[in-house]
Amino acid sequence: MIELEGVPELIDPVMVAAFEGWNDAGDAASTAVAHLDREWKGEVFAALDAEDYYDFQVNRPTVFLDNGVRKITWPTTRLSVVRVGGEKPRDLVLVRGIEPSMRWRSFCNEILAFAHELGVEMVVILGALLGDTPHTRPVPVSGVTSDPDLARTMDLEETRYEGPTGIVGILQEACTHAGVPAVSLWAAVPHYVSQPPNPKATLALLNRLEDLIGLRIPLGELPEDARAWQVGVDQLAAEDSEVAEYVQTLEEARDTAELPEASGEAIAREFERYLRRREPGTGPGGPGVAMEGGDTPFLRDTGSGRTRPPKPEQPGPEAVPGAEAAETADTAEKPDAPAAPEGAAEETPATDSGSADAPDEGAGVGLGAGTEPGPESGDGTEADRDSGDGPDGDSDADGRPGSGPGA
């Protein structure tokens, strides 16, 4: 029996879940849910019994001091609720924990019982996989579902994946069989720089989640962290000619594959996100938009993801001495190029390398001291964090799974 004392009646609730472990390359997915919980000050209302689902030799408890008193934190999965205000308030049920070691069906049934009691309308599960994607390009994010109608109405991929899976794939299928609409969002993390954190992948997941559920998500310092992360990886790659050459090869393959994707639909999606971020009294750029000079949004290079300043204004007649009047008038009448909405390169449709259904083969290239080489990609495996412990102990020689999502 589930007791939900103290939980108010929720408004159009959506459940957003992420789990550390096999489905969480670079900690991108679990960090995204932690960000939502922190920004919206989530209140924990339930925690699953750790004894039922975790092997404490795999996920060990931690001891800490609280005012001189020793306490223990047990590995588990916690549920919290946040209310998002605005013109159309909406509640989110956040599920954050560790991929369970055992009893997966009971684990999913318990989460679904909470979803039923709370009236959850849709479940969104976040995941991250290792892929052949360059760190210099926008992070591919794939949205997949097992529901053909949902795939058609929400412009998602209908999953065709076959092979070993993680808790993300199991929970999505459990939702489908229970009649609860469920979507998985997968971010592709560069396999040659897979160690956490990866704020750029976290940011890409939040942007896609924002589009999916129609809420403006406060990003805080994530955009700045993502830029700093990319600069750091750029510097490390520049120190190794082989890595730099490999990254260039990935860039060329990515740019060639995504050439047709500069479509009106993609531009419209980015512009809608830009408009959502605008609020009265915050200037033309709105919150979360990088600004220069206080008012003008940066233009974004959609190929590299780097920002660049806007074009200077054309000189007026008084600034062109000796010019003919007609020529000056013609110059003054030419409008400047409109500023593209910020974040226009933060998300692009997923390529094959980031696809949940067809992961590419990729060579493992080390980057910097202490960085593990990327895993050998194989059809039918999911990406994980560095620990690499997957269900049933299926892993490669390094103890790390491959790069396919188990949607």
Tab-separated table of C-alpha atoms in Angstrom:
chain	number	residue	atom	x	y	z
A	1	MET	CA	0.000	0.000	0.000
A	2	ILE	CA	1.443	3.364	-1.040
A	3	GLU	CA	1.054	6.196	1.433
A	4	LEU	CA	1.163	9.660	-0.139
A	5	GLU	CA	0.508	11.825	2.886
A	6	GLY	CA	1.490	15.443	2.384
A	7	VAL	CA	1.484	15.234	-1.415
A	8	PRO	CA	-1.047	17.720	-2.847
A	9	GLU	CA	-3.279	16.985	-5.793
A	10	LEU	CA	-1.044	17.405	-8.843
A	11	ILE	CA	-1.753	19.424	-11.981
A	12	ASP	CA	-1.171	17.610	-15.306
A	13	PRO	CA	1.799	15.722	-13.802
A	14	VAL	CA	4.649	14.348	-15.894
A	15	MET	CA	7.140	11.897	-14.402
A	16	VAL	CA	10.807	12.499	-15.349
A	17	ALA	CA	13.242	9.729	-14.402
A	18	ALA	CA	16.978	9.058	-14.692
A	19	PHE	CA	19.224	6.387	-13.219
A	20	GLU	CA	22.947	6.319	-12.597
A	21	GLY	CA	24.872	3.423	-14.091
A	22	TRP	CA	24.681	1.672	-17.429
A	23	ASN	CA	22.281	4.193	-18.985
A	24	ASP	CA	24.098	7.341	-17.859
A	25	ALA	CA	27.252	8.088	-19.884
A	26	GLY	CA	29.040	11.111	-18.484
A	27	ASP	CA	26.396	11.310	-15.723
A	28	ALA	CA	24.450	13.438	-18.211
A	29	ALA	CA	20.960	12.050	-17.495
A	30	SER	CA	21.121	11.863	-13.698
A	31	THR	CA	22.640	15.354	-13.587
A	32	ALA	CA	19.728	16.680	-15.669
A	33	VAL	CA	17.131	15.407	-13.161
A	34	ALA	CA	19.271	16.653	-10.257
A	35	HIS	CA	19.301	20.076	-11.943
A	36	LEU	CA	15.488	20.120	-12.154
A	37	ASP	CA	15.222	19.104	-8.517
A	38	ARG	CA	17.649	21.825	-7.428
A	39	GLU	CA	16.266	24.663	-9.575
A	40	TRP	CA	12.642	23.984	-8.646
A	41	LYS	CA	13.380	22.989	-5.030
A	42	GLY	CA	11.842	19.543	-5.180
A	43	GLU	CA	10.471	17.927	-2.033
A	44	VAL	CA	11.194	14.219	-1.564
A	45	PHE	CA	8.018	12.344	-0.641
A	46	ALA	CA	9.057	8.712	-1.111
A	47	ALA	CA	12.106	6.433	-1.344
A	48	LEU	CA	12.207	2.798	-2.428
A	49	ASP	CA	13.516	0.248	0.077
A	50	ALA	CA	17.214	-0.171	-0.692
A	51	GLU	CA	17.212	-3.726	0.698
A	52	ASP	CA	14.832	-4.846	-2.048
A	53	TYR	CA	16.770	-3.719	-5.101
A	54	TYR	CA	20.463	-3.059	-4.447
A	55	ASP	CA	23.546	-5.173	-3.919
A	56	PHE	CA	25.533	-3.157	-1.393
A	57	GLN	CA	28.793	-4.736	-2.558
A	58	VAL	CA	28.164	-3.147	-5.957
A	59	ASN	CA	26.618	0.135	-4.782
A	60	ARG	CA	28.056	0.698	-1.340
A	61	PRO	CA	26.426	2.942	1.288
A	62	THR	CA	28.353	6.020	2.411
A	63	VAL	CA	29.037	7.302	5.919
A	64	PHE	CA	29.071	11.002	6.788
A	65	LEU	CA	29.157	13.220	9.877
A	66	ASP	CA	26.194	15.455	10.697
A	67	ASN	CA	27.118	17.766	13.581
A	68	GLY	CA	29.444	15.117	14.907
A	69	VAL	CA	26.900	12.302	14.545
A	70	ARG	CA	27.738	9.499	12.098
A	71	LYS	CA	24.991	8.774	9.593
A	72	ILE	CA	24.642	6.442	6.622
A	73	THR	CA	23.227	7.179	3.189
A	74	TRP	CA	21.943	4.051	1.486
A	75	PRO	CA	21.875	3.747	-2.322
A	76	THR	CA	18.250	3.926	-3.427
A	77	THR	CA	15.777	5.665	-5.714
A	78	ARG	CA	13.901	8.719	-4.445
A	79	LEU	CA	10.809	10.492	-5.750
A	80	SER	CA	10.200	14.209	-5.387
A	81	VAL	CA	7.573	16.602	-6.678
A	82	VAL	CA	7.970	20.134	-8.036
A	83	ARG	CA	5.367	22.640	-9.156
A	84	VAL	CA	6.188	24.772	-12.177
A	85	GLY	CA	4.298	28.070	-12.111
A	86	GLY	CA	3.335	30.387	-14.934
A	87	GLU	CA	0.249	30.872	-17.054
A	88	LYS	CA	-0.294	27.103	-17.169
A	89	PRO	CA	1.055	25.558	-13.932
A	90	ARG	CA	2.211	21.986	-14.162
A	91	ASP	CA	3.714	19.485	-11.739
A	92	LEU	CA	6.680	17.219	-12.304
A	93	VAL	CA	7.373	14.004	-10.418
A	94	LEU	CA	11.149	13.512	-10.427
A	95	VAL	CA	12.586	10.005	-10.053
A	96	ARG	CA	16.328	9.862	-9.414
A	97	GLY	CA	18.377	6.912	-8.273
A	98	ILE	CA	20.741	4.128	-9.261
A	99	GLU	CA	20.039	1.320	-11.681
A	100	PRO	CA	18.867	-1.536	-9.434
A	101	SER	CA	20.957	-4.679	-8.989
A	102	MET	CA	17.992	-7.076	-8.841
A	103	ARG	CA	14.212	-7.447	-9.019
A	104	TRP	CA	13.780	-5.105	-11.957
A	105	ARG	CA	10.154	-6.035	-12.610
A	106	SER	CA	9.165	-5.307	-9.018
A	107	PHE	CA	11.178	-2.077	-9.176
A	108	CYS	CA	9.288	-0.882	-12.265
A	109	ASN	CA	5.936	-1.965	-10.850
A	110	GLU	CA	6.572	0.080	-7.716
A	111	ILE	CA	7.410	3.186	-9.732
A	112	LEU	CA	4.325	2.653	-11.907
A	113	ALA	CA	2.188	2.321	-8.762
A	114	PHE	CA	3.336	5.797	-7.717
A	115	ALA	CA	2.598	7.086	-11.234
A	116	HIS	CA	-0.925	5.642	-11.063
A	117	GLU	CA	-1.667	7.057	-7.618
A	118	LEU	CA	-0.401	10.512	-8.616
A	119	GLY	CA	-2.297	10.599	-11.924
A	120	VAL	CA	0.850	10.877	-14.071
A	121	GLU	CA	-0.050	11.582	-17.695
A	122	MET	CA	3.296	10.698	-19.271
A	123	VAL	CA	6.659	9.243	-18.228
A	124	VAL	CA	9.870	10.670	-19.701
A	125	ILE	CA	13.053	8.681	-19.032
A	126	LEU	CA	16.424	10.307	-19.659
A	127	GLY	CA	19.486	8.352	-20.743
A	128	ALA	CA	22.936	8.920	-22.215
A	129	LEU	CA	25.002	6.648	-24.433
A	130	LEU	CA	28.513	6.667	-25.873
A	131	GLY	CA	28.601	7.485	-29.567
A	132	ASP	CA	30.806	8.485	-32.487
A	133	THR	CA	30.001	12.160	-32.169
A	134	PRO	CA	32.493	15.053	-32.027
A	135	HIS	CA	32.514	17.224	-28.919
A	136	THR	CA	32.665	20.322	-31.137
A	137	ARG	CA	29.170	19.811	-32.547
A	138	PRO	CA	25.724	20.056	-30.907
A	139	VAL	CA	24.892	16.954	-28.880
A	140	PRO	CA	22.498	14.618	-30.733
A	141	VAL	CA	19.417	13.746	-28.687
A	142	SER	CA	17.096	10.963	-29.852
A	143	GLY	CA	13.503	10.719	-28.686
A	144	VAL	CA	12.126	7.165	-28.872
A	145	THR	CA	8.943	5.424	-27.814
A	146	SER	CA	7.307	2.011	-28.134
A	147	ASP	CA	3.905	3.572	-28.862
A	148	PRO	CA	3.307	4.074	-32.628
A	149	ASP	CA	0.583	6.684	-31.998
A	150	LEU	CA	2.808	8.631	-29.624
A	151	ALA	CA	5.675	8.465	-32.105
A	152	ARG	CA	3.450	9.971	-34.796
A	153	THR	CA	1.826	12.709	-32.712
A	154	MET	CA	4.994	13.862	-30.900
A	155	ASP	CA	7.465	13.479	-33.792
A	156	LEU	CA	9.451	10.704	-32.102
A	157	GLU	CA	11.180	7.583	-33.351
A	158	GLU	CA	9.462	4.248	-32.856
A	159	THR	CA	12.146	2.084	-31.297
A	160	ARG	CA	13.443	-0.885	-33.297
A	161	TYR	CA	16.254	-1.778	-30.924
A	162	GLU	CA	17.047	-5.428	-30.206
A	163	GLY	CA	19.663	-6.601	-27.727
A	164	PRO	CA	20.733	-6.222	-24.088
A	165	THR	CA	19.013	-3.379	-22.305
A	166	GLY	CA	19.152	-1.390	-19.078
A	167	ILE	CA	16.588	-0.126	-16.621
A	168	VAL	CA	15.593	2.687	-19.012
A	169	GLY	CA	14.443	0.167	-21.627
A	170	ILE	CA	12.753	-2.049	-19.036
A	171	LEU	CA	10.842	0.842	-17.446
A	172	GLN	CA	9.708	2.144	-20.823
A	173	GLU	CA	8.314	-1.256	-21.797
A	174	ALA	CA	6.629	-1.601	-18.392
A	175	CYS	CA	4.925	1.751	-18.966
A	176	THR	CA	3.789	0.674	-22.436
A	177	HIS	CA	2.243	-2.556	-21.125
A	178	ALA	CA	0.560	-0.608	-18.305
A	179	GLY	CA	-0.980	1.838	-20.797
A	180	VAL	CA	1.080	4.808	-19.611
A	181	PRO	CA	2.573	6.954	-22.434
A	182	ALA	CA	6.359	6.762	-22.139
A	183	VAL	CA	9.233	8.447	-23.983
A	184	SER	CA	12.987	7.956	-23.681
A	185	LEU	CA	15.387	10.779	-24.515
A	186	TRP	CA	18.962	9.673	-25.284
A	187	ALA	CA	21.949	12.025	-25.508
A	188	ALA	CA	25.033	10.837	-27.403
A	189	VAL	CA	28.259	11.477	-25.462
A	190	PRO	CA	31.625	11.444	-27.313
A	191	HIS	CA	33.180	8.081	-26.470
A	192	TYR	CA	36.696	9.521	-26.431
A	193	VAL	CA	35.812	11.883	-23.556
A	194	SER	CA	33.279	9.879	-21.587
A	195	GLN	CA	34.285	10.701	-18.025
A	196	PRO	CA	31.763	12.765	-16.051
A	197	PRO	CA	30.592	15.407	-15.841
A	198	ASN	CA	29.382	16.360	-19.304
A	199	PRO	CA	27.359	19.586	-18.914
A	200	LYS	CA	26.957	19.948	-22.677
A	201	ALA	CA	25.054	16.650	-22.893
A	202	THR	CA	23.024	17.550	-19.795
A	203	LEU	CA	22.072	20.871	-21.398
A	204	ALA	CA	21.020	19.123	-24.616
A	205	LEU	CA	18.754	16.732	-22.682
A	206	LEU	CA	17.095	19.610	-20.820
A	207	ASN	CA	16.525	21.519	-24.057
A	208	ARG	CA	14.853	18.496	-25.641
A	209	LEU	CA	12.799	17.870	-22.494
A	210	GLU	CA	11.682	21.495	-22.588
A	211	ASP	CA	10.434	21.044	-26.143
A	212	LEU	CA	8.687	17.794	-25.288
A	213	ILE	CA	6.686	18.923	-22.252
A	214	GLY	CA	6.315	22.618	-23.179
A	215	LEU	CA	7.872	24.093	-20.040
A	216	ARG	CA	10.538	26.750	-19.700
A	217	ILE	CA	13.382	25.158	-17.738
A	218	PRO	CA	15.751	27.503	-15.861
A	219	LEU	CA	19.258	26.593	-16.980
A	220	GLY	CA	21.271	28.425	-14.328
A	221	GLU	CA	25.008	28.074	-14.954
A	222	LEU	CA	24.705	25.099	-17.305
A	223	PRO	CA	25.314	27.071	-20.544
A	224	GLU	CA	28.505	28.571	-19.095
A	225	ASP	CA	29.612	25.176	-17.784
A	226	ALA	CA	29.003	23.633	-21.210
A	227	ARG	CA	31.145	26.281	-22.916
A	228	ALA	CA	33.937	25.816	-20.383
A	229	TRP	CA	33.782	22.037	-20.846
A	230	GLN	CA	34.138	22.342	-24.617
A	231	VAL	CA	37.070	24.747	-24.304
A	232	GLY	CA	38.798	22.305	-21.948
A	233	VAL	CA	38.309	19.370	-24.321
A	234	ASP	CA	39.510	21.521	-27.243
A	235	GLN	CA	42.744	22.181	-25.387
A	236	LEU	CA	43.283	18.521	-24.556
A	237	ALA	CA	42.582	17.452	-28.145
A	238	ALA	CA	45.002	20.048	-29.507
A	239	GLU	CA	47.811	18.456	-27.488
A	240	ASP	CA	47.483	15.131	-29.323
A	241	SER	CA	47.702	15.211	-33.123
A	242	GLU	CA	46.074	11.778	-33.494
A	243	VAL	CA	43.098	12.784	-31.388
A	244	ALA	CA	42.788	16.113	-33.246
A	245	GLU	CA	42.789	14.266	-36.585
A	246	TYR	CA	40.197	11.800	-35.327
A	247	VAL	CA	37.944	14.604	-34.107
A	248	GLN	CA	38.226	16.272	-37.512
A	249	THR	CA	37.155	13.014	-39.172
A	250	LEU	CA	34.099	12.828	-36.907
A	251	GLU	CA	33.270	16.469	-37.680
A	252	GLU	CA	33.363	15.848	-41.423
A	253	ALA	CA	31.180	12.754	-41.119
A	254	ARG	CA	28.697	14.576	-38.888
A	255	ASP	CA	28.489	17.652	-41.127
A	256	THR	CA	27.959	15.493	-44.216
A	257	ALA	CA	25.224	13.450	-42.553
A	258	GLU	CA	23.380	16.493	-41.203
A	259	LEU	CA	23.544	18.680	-44.288
A	260	PRO	CA	19.842	18.132	-45.112
A	261	GLU	CA	18.815	18.862	-41.522
A	262	ALA	CA	19.018	22.658	-41.881
A	263	SER	CA	15.274	22.576	-42.478
A	264	GLY	CA	12.481	25.002	-41.715
A	265	GLU	CA	11.160	22.565	-39.100
A	266	ALA	CA	14.442	22.554	-37.152
A	267	ILE	CA	14.709	26.347	-37.309
A	268	ALA	CA	11.100	26.728	-36.162
A	269	ARG	CA	11.725	24.443	-33.183
A	270	GLU	CA	14.713	26.513	-32.075
A	271	PHE	CA	12.780	29.761	-32.535
A	272	GLU	CA	9.907	28.434	-30.388
A	273	ARG	CA	12.362	27.689	-27.595
A	274	TYR	CA	13.788	31.198	-27.948
A	275	LEU	CA	10.320	32.730	-27.601
A	276	ARG	CA	9.549	30.624	-24.525
A	277	ARG	CA	12.629	32.012	-22.825
A	278	ARG	CA	11.577	35.617	-23.373
A	279	GLU	CA	9.914	37.351	-20.442
A	280	PRO	CA	8.656	40.922	-20.059
A	281	GLY	CA	11.289	43.341	-18.791
A	282	THR	CA	14.297	41.185	-19.558
A	283	GLY	CA	15.270	42.652	-22.917
A	284	PRO	CA	14.994	41.210	-26.419
A	285	GLY	CA	17.098	38.173	-25.585
A	286	GLY	CA	15.118	37.056	-22.562
A	287	PRO	CA	16.603	35.015	-19.713
A	288	GLY	CA	19.129	32.354	-20.539
A	289	VAL	CA	20.282	34.053	-23.751
A	290	ALA	CA	23.916	35.094	-24.058
A	291	MET	CA	24.060	38.865	-24.506
A	292	GLU	CA	26.667	41.359	-25.631
A	293	GLY	CA	26.299	45.038	-24.865
A	294	GLY	CA	23.259	44.293	-22.745
A	295	ASP	CA	20.659	43.883	-25.493
A	296	THR	CA	21.858	42.077	-28.595
A	297	PRO	CA	21.801	38.260	-28.623
A	298	PHE	CA	24.871	36.513	-30.001
A	299	LEU	CA	24.510	34.911	-33.370
A	300	ARG	CA	25.404	31.233	-33.269
A	301	ASP	CA	27.530	29.323	-35.725
A	302	THR	CA	25.349	26.276	-36.322
A	303	GLY	CA	28.242	24.256	-37.636
A	304	SER	CA	30.606	24.577	-34.704
A	305	GLY	CA	28.275	25.590	-31.892
A	306	ARG	CA	30.429	28.663	-31.165
A	307	THR	CA	28.892	32.079	-30.708
A	308	ARG	CA	29.914	35.106	-32.710
A	309	PRO	CA	29.026	38.792	-32.363
A	310	PRO	CA	26.269	40.232	-34.556
A	311	LYS	CA	27.024	42.200	-37.700
A	312	PRO	CA	27.683	45.918	-37.135
A	313	GLU	CA	25.065	48.334	-38.357
A	314	GLN	CA	25.523	49.822	-41.816
A	315	PRO	CA	26.754	53.447	-41.701
A	316	GLY	CA	24.216	56.197	-42.273
A	317	PRO	CA	24.571	59.008	-44.831
A	318	GLU	CA	26.521	61.245	-42.449
A	319	ALA	CA	29.154	58.524	-41.945
A	320	VAL	CA	29.974	58.190	-45.637
A	321	PRO	CA	31.749	61.377	-46.743
A	322	GLY	CA	31.961	61.888	-50.466
A	323	ALA	CA	29.456	59.193	-51.329
A	324	GLU	CA	26.665	59.798	-53.780
A	325	ALA	CA	23.271	60.456	-52.151
A	326	ALA	CA	21.561	57.574	-53.906
A	327	GLU	CA	24.365	55.228	-52.960
A	328	THR	CA	24.196	56.358	-49.310
A	329	ALA	CA	20.437	55.954	-49.124
A	330	ASP	CA	20.709	52.501	-50.609
A	331	THR	CA	23.247	51.525	-47.938
A	332	ALA	CA	21.165	52.948	-45.107
A	333	GLU	CA	18.033	51.095	-46.211
A	334	LYS	CA	19.600	47.647	-46.084
A	335	PRO	CA	18.455	45.950	-42.892
A	336	ASP	CA	20.826	44.018	-40.707
A	337	ALA	CA	20.590	40.272	-40.596
A	338	PRO	CA	18.165	39.227	-37.837
A	339	ALA	CA	19.775	37.798	-34.749
A	340	ALA	CA	19.284	34.056	-34.509
A	341	PRO	CA	17.770	32.808	-31.251
A	342	GLU	CA	20.263	31.692	-28.649
A	343	GLY	CA	20.705	27.963	-28.338
A	344	ALA	CA	19.979	27.405	-32.013
A	345	ALA	CA	22.903	25.004	-32.225
A	346	GLU	CA	22.456	23.346	-28.871
A	347	GLU	CA	20.211	20.668	-30.267
A	348	THR	CA	20.026	19.024	-33.651
A	349	PRO	CA	18.235	15.895	-34.788
A	350	ALA	CA	20.155	12.783	-33.908
A	351	THR	CA	22.474	11.192	-36.435
A	352	ASP	CA	23.119	7.518	-36.758
A	353	SER	CA	25.898	7.823	-34.198
A	354	GLY	CA	23.462	9.029	-31.561
A	355	SER	CA	20.496	7.012	-32.683
A	356	ALA	CA	18.785	4.785	-30.208
A	357	ASP	CA	18.228	2.181	-32.893
A	358	ALA	CA	21.344	2.091	-35.005
A	359	PRO	CA	24.559	2.935	-33.164
A	360	ASP	CA	27.647	3.275	-35.340
A	361	GLU	CA	30.854	1.359	-34.875
A	362	GLY	CA	33.534	3.561	-33.277
A	363	ALA	CA	37.196	3.255	-32.478
A	364	GLY	CA	38.216	4.034	-28.916
A	365	VAL	CA	40.555	7.012	-28.772
A	366	GLY	CA	42.058	8.100	-25.469
A	367	LEU	CA	42.070	11.769	-24.529
A	368	GLY	CA	44.393	13.072	-21.880
A	369	ALA	CA	45.907	11.378	-18.875
A	370	GLY	CA	43.585	9.206	-16.841
A	371	THR	CA	40.920	8.993	-19.551
A	372	GLU	CA	39.692	5.542	-20.428
A	373	PRO	CA	39.438	4.633	-24.109
A	374	GLY	CA	36.004	4.478	-25.611
A	375	PRO	CA	34.200	1.127	-25.538
A	376	GLU	CA	33.905	-1.132	-28.510
A	377	SER	CA	30.554	-0.318	-29.995
A	378	GLY	CA	28.318	-3.223	-30.806
A	379	ASP	CA	24.738	-3.596	-31.863
A	380	GLY	CA	22.452	-4.068	-28.953
A	381	THR	CA	24.219	-2.517	-25.995
A	382	GLU	CA	23.727	0.607	-23.961
A	383	ALA	CA	26.239	3.149	-22.743
A	384	ASP	CA	27.198	3.574	-19.153
A	385	ARG	CA	29.346	5.621	-16.907
A	386	ASP	CA	32.859	4.598	-16.020
A	387	SER	CA	31.744	1.940	-13.528
A	388	GLY	CA	30.285	-0.103	-16.388
A	389	ASP	CA	28.263	-2.534	-14.333
A	390	GLY	CA	25.276	-3.656	-16.354
A	391	PRO	CA	22.434	-6.043	-15.803
A	392	ASP	CA	23.301	-9.713	-15.562
A	393	GLY	CA	26.953	-8.833	-15.710
A	394	ASP	CA	26.970	-8.590	-19.519
A	395	SER	CA	29.872	-6.418	-20.548
A	396	ASP	CA	32.974	-6.441	-22.688
A	397	ALA	CA	36.501	-7.263	-21.602
A	398	ASP	CA	36.838	-3.910	-19.888
A	399	GLY	CA	33.627	-4.439	-17.954
A	400	ARG	CA	31.995	-1.630	-19.976
A	401	PRO	CA	28.935	-2.031	-22.225
A	402	GLY	CA	28.700	-0.819	-25.792
A	403	SER	CA	26.991	2.250	-27.139
A	404	GLY	CA	23.474	1.287	-28.235
A	405	PRO	CA	20.445	2.423	-26.195
A	406	GLY	CA	18.206	-0.263	-24.817
A	407	ALA	CA	15.052	1.620	-25.463
